mmCIF file of C-alpha atoms in Angstrom:
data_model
loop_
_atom_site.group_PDB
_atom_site.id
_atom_site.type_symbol
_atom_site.label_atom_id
_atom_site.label_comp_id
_atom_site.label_asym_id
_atom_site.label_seq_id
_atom_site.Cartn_x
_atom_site.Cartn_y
_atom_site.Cartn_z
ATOM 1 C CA UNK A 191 0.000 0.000 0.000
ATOM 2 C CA UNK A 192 2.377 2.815 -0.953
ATOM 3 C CA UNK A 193 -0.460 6.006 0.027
ATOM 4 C CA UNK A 194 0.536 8.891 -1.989
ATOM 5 C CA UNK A 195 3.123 9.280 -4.477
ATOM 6 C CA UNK A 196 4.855 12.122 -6.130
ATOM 7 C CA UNK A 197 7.316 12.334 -8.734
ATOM 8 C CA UNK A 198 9.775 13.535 -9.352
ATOM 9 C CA UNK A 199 11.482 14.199 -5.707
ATOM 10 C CA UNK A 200 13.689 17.310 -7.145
ATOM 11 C CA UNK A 201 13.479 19.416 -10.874
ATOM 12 C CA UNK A 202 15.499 22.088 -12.075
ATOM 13 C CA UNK A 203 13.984 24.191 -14.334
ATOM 14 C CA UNK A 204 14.224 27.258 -16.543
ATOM 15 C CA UNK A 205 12.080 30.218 -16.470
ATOM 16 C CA UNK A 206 9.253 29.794 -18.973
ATOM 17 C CA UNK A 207 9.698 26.274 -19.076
ATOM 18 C CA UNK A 208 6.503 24.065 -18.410
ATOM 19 C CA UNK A 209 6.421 20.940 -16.162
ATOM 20 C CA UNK A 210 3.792 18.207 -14.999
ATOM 21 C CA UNK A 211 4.312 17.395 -11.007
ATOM 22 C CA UNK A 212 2.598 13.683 -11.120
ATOM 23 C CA UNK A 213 0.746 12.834 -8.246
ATOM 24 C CA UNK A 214 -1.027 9.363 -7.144
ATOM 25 C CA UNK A 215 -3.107 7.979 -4.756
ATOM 26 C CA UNK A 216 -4.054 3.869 -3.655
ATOM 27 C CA UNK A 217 -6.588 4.740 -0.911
ATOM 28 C CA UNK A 218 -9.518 5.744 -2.898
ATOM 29 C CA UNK A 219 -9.932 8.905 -1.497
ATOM 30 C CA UNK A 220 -12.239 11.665 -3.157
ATOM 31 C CA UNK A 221 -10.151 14.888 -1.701
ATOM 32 C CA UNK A 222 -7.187 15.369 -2.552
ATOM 33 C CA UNK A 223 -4.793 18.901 -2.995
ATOM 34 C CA UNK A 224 -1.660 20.585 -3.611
ATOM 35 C CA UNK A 225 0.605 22.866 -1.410
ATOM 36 C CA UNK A 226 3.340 24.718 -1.579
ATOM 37 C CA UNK A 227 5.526 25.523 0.996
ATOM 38 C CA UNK A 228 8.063 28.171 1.873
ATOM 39 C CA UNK A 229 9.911 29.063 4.187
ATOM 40 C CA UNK A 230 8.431 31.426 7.205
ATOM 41 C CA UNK A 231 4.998 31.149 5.236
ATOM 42 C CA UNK A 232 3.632 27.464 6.252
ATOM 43 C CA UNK A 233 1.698 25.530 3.766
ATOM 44 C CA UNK A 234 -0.297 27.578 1.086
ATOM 45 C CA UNK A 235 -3.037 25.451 -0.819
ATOM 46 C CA UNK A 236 -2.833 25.948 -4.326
ATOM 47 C CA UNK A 237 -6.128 23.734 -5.918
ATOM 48 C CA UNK A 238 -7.823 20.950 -4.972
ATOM 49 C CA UNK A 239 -10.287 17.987 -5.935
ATOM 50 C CA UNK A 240 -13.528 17.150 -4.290
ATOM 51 C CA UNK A 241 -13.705 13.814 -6.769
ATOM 52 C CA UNK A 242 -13.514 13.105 -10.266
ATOM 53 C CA UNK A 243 -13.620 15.682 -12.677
ATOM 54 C CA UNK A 244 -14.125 17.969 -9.871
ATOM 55 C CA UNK A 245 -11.200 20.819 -9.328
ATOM 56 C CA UNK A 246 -11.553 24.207 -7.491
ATOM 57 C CA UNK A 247 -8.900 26.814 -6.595
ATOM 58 C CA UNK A 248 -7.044 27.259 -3.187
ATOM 59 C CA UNK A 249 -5.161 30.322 -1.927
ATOM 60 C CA UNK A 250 -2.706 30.952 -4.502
ATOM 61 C CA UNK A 251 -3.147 29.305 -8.295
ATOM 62 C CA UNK A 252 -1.371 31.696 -10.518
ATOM 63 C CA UNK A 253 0.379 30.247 -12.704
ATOM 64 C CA UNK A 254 -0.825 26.275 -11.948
ATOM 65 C CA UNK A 255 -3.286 24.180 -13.482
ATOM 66 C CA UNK A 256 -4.759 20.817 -12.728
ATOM 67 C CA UNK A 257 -7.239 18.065 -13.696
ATOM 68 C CA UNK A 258 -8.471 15.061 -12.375
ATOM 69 C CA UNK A 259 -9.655 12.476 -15.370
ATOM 70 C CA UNK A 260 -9.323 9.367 -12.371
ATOM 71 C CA UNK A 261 -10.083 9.319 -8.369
ATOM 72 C CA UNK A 262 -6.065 8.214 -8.421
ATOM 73 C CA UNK A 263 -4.604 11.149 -10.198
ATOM 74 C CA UNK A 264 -3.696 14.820 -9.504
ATOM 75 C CA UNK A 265 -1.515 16.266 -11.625
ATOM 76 C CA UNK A 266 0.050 19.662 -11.238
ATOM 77 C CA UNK A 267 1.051 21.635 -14.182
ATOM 78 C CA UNK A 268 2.982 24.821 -14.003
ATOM 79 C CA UNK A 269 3.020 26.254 -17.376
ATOM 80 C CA UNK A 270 5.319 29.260 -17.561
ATOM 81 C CA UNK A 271 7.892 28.565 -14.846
ATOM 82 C CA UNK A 272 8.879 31.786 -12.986
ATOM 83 C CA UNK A 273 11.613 32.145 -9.981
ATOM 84 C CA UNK A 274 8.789 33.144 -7.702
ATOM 85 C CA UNK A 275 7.520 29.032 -8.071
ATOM 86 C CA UNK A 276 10.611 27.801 -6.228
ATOM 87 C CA UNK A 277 9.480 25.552 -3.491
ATOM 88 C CA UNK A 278 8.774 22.060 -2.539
ATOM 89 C CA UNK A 279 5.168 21.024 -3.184
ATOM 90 C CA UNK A 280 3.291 18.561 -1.535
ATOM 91 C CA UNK A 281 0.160 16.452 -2.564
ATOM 92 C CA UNK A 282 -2.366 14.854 -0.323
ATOM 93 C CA UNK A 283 -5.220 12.996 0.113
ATOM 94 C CA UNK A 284 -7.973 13.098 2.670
ATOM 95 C CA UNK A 285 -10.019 10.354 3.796
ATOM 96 C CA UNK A 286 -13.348 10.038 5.550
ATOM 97 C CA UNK A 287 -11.651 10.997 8.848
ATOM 98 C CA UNK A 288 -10.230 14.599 7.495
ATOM 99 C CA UNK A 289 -7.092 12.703 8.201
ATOM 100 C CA UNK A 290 -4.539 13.641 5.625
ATOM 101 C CA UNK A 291 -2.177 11.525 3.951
ATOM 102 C CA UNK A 292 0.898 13.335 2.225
ATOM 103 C CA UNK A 293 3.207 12.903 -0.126
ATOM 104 C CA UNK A 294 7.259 12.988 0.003
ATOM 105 C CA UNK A 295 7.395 16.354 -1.884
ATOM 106 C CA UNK A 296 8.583 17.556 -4.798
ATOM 107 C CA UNK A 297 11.373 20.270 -4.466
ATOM 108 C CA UNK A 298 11.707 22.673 -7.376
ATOM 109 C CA UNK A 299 13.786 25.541 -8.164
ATOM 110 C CA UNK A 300 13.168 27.695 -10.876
ATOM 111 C CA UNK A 301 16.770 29.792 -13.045
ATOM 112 C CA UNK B 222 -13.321 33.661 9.552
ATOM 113 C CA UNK B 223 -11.261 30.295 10.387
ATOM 114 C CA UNK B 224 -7.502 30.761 11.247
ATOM 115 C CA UNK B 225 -4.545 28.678 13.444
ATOM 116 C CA UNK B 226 -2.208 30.377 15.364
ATOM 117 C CA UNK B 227 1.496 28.733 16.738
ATOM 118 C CA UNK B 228 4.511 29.590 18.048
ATOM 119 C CA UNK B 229 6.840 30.895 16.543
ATOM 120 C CA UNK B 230 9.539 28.626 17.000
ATOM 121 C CA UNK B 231 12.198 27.651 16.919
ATOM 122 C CA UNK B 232 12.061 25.944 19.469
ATOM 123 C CA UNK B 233 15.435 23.909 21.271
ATOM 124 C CA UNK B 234 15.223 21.654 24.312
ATOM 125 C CA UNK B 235 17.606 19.234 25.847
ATOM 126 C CA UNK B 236 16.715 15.347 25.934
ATOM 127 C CA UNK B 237 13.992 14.300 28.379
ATOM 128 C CA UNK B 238 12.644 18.193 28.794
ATOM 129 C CA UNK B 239 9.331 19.245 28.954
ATOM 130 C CA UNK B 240 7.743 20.210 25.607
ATOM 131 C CA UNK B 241 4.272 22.795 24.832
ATOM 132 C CA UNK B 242 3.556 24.145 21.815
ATOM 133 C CA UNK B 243 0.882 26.355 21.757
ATOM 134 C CA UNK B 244 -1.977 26.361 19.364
ATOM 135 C CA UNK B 245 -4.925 29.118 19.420
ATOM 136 C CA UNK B 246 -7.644 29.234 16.681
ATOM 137 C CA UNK B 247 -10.639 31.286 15.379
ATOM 138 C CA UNK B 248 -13.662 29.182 13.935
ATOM 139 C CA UNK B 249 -16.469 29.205 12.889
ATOM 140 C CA UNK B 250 -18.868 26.643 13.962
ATOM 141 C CA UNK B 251 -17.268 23.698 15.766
ATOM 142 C CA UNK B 252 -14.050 22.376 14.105
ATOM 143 C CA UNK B 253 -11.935 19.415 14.441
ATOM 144 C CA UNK B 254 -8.228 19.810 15.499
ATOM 145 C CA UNK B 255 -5.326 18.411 14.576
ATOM 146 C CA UNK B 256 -1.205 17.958 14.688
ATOM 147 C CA UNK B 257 0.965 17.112 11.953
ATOM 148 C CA UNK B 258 4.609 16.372 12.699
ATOM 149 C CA UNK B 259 7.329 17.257 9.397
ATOM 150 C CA UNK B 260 10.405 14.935 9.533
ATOM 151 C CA UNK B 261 13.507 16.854 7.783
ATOM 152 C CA UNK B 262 13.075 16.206 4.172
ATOM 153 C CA UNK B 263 9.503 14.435 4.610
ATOM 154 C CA UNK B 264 6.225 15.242 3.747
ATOM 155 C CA UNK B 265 3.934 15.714 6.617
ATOM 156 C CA UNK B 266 1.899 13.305 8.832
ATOM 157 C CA UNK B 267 -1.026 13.364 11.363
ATOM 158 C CA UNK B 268 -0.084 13.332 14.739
ATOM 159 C CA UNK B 269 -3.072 13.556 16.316
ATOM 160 C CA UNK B 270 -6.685 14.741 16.651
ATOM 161 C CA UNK B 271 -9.681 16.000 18.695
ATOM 162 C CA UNK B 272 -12.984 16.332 17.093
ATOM 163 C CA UNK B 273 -14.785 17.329 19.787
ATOM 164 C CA UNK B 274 -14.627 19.897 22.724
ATOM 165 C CA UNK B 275 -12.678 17.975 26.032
ATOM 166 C CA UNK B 276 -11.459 15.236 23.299
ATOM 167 C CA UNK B 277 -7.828 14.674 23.624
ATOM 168 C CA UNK B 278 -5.875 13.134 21.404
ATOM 169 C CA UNK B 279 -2.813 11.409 22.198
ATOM 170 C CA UNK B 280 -0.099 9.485 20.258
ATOM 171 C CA UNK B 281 3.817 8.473 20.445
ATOM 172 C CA UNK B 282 4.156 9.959 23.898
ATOM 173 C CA UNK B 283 2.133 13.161 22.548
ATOM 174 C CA UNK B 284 -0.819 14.774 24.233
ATOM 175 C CA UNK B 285 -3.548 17.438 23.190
ATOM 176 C CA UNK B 286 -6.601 18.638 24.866
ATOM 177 C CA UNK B 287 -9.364 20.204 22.518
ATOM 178 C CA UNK B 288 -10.349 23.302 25.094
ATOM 179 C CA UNK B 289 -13.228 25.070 23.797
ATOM 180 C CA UNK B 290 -13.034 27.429 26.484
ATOM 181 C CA UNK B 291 -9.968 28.478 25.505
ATOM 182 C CA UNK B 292 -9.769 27.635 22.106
ATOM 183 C CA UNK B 293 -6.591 25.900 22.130
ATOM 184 C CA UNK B 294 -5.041 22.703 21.033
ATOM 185 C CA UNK B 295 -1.933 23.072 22.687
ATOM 186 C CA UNK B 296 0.853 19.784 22.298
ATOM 187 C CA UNK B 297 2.776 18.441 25.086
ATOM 188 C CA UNK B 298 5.118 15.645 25.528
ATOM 189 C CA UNK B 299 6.301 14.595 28.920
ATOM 190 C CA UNK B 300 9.823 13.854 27.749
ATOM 191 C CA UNK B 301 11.241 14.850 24.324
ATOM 192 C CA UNK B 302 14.025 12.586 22.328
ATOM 193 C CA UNK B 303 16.432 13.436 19.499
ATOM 194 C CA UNK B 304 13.986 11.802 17.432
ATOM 195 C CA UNK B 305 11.255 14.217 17.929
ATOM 196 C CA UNK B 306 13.365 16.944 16.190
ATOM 197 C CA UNK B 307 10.892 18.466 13.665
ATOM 198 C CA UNK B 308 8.477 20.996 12.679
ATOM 199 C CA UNK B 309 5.117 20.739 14.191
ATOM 200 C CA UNK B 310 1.573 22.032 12.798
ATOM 201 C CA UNK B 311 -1.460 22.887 14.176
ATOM 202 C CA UNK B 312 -4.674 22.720 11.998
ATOM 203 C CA UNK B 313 -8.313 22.974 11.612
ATOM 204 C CA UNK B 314 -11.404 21.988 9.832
ATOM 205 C CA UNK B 315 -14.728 23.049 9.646
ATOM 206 C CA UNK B 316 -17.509 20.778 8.368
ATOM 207 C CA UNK B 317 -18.480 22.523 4.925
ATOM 208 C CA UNK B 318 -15.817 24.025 4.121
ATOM 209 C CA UNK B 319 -15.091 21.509 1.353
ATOM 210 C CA UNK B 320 -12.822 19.666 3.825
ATOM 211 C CA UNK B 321 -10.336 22.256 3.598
ATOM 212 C CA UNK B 322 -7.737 22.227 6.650
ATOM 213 C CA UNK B 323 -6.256 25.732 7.875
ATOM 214 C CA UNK B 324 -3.069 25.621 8.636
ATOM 215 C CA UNK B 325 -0.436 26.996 11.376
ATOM 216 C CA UNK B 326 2.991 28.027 10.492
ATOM 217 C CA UNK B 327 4.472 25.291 12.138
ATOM 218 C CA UNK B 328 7.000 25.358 14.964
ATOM 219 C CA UNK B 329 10.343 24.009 14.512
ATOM 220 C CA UNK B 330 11.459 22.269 17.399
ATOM 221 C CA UNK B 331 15.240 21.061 18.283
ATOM 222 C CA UNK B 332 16.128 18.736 20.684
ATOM 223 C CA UNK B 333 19.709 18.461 21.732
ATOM 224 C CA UNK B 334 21.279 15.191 23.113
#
């Protein structure tokens, strides 16, 4: 039962590139979301998924897009890297219990 | 509106001290509390919860009382390890609020052998 998955672990990437943050989930939970998180500024949601087709923004989604074609899948797309997206993002998952599982991270730095 | 307020850490304690973290909130309606512990270079897990007012919720030597009164979640451990070195996180949700959880800033704790 791995829980929640994220690839890759670190990406280097050059402004105005565009990248796909994969994320995946075994438990069959509806919710899931993304965060960012920097330093001195806690976790910031950026969108998240009620279900199935289902996405809504968080706090900050400049700049990000999502889908969700499966209950397993959450994919984050950033599609004009900028400096400002350095940070390590998270996925998770919620269950029935609002408890949260996360994900490793993904640490990103934007040149 | 909802919001989670920590210390500001960080925090640095010597093996087998005493350890509180305090967590305040604002909410609306009655929310469910939690802690989330951050390894270094980990994602985050739950640490524990309280759902209810007077619930606490205890786990790996960690303790916290859900005090309405008050509202505060605060976390205590009777005796912290090198292992517990980490950042800690307060949060809340509110039924109908799309299961959204509000987040601390998290509190770094150190604990020195």
């Amino acid at each position: 039962n791995a829980g929640v998955t994220q690839t890759p672990k670190f990406q280097v990437l050059k402004t105005g590139q565009s990248m796909t943050l994969q994320c995946a989930q075994d438990m069959n939970h509806e919710y899931m979301s993304w965060y960012r998180q920097d330093p001195g500024m806690g976790l910031r949601l950026i969108h998240y998924s009620v279900g199935a087709g289902i996405t809504d923004q968080g706090e900050v989604p400049n700049g990000y897009n999502v889908s969700r074609s499966t209950t397993e899948d959450f994919p984050l797309r950033l599609l004009s890297a900028a400096p400002s997206q350095t940070s390590v993002y998270f996925c998770a998952s919620q269950g029935a219990n609002y408890g949260y599982t996360f994900g490793s991270g993904t640490r990103l730095t934007v040149v | 509106g909802n919001s989670v307020t920590q210390m500001e850490g960080p925090v640095t304690l010597s093996e087998e001290a005493f350890l509180t973290i305090n967590c305040t909130y604002t909410a609306t309606g009655y929310p469910s509390l939690f802690w989330y512990v951050q390894y270094p270079g980990e994602g985050l897990q739950l640490l524990l919860k309280a759902t209810k007012a007077d619930d606490k919720g205890s786990n790996k030597g960690f303790e916290a009382t859900y005090r309405k009164e008050t509202t505060s979640f605060h976390l205590e451990k009777g005796s912290v390890q090198v292992s517990d070195s980490a950042v800690y996180f307060c949060a809340l949700s509110v039924a109908g609020n799309n299961r959204k959880l509000i987040w601390g800033l998290g509190t770094s704790l150190a604990v020195n052998p």
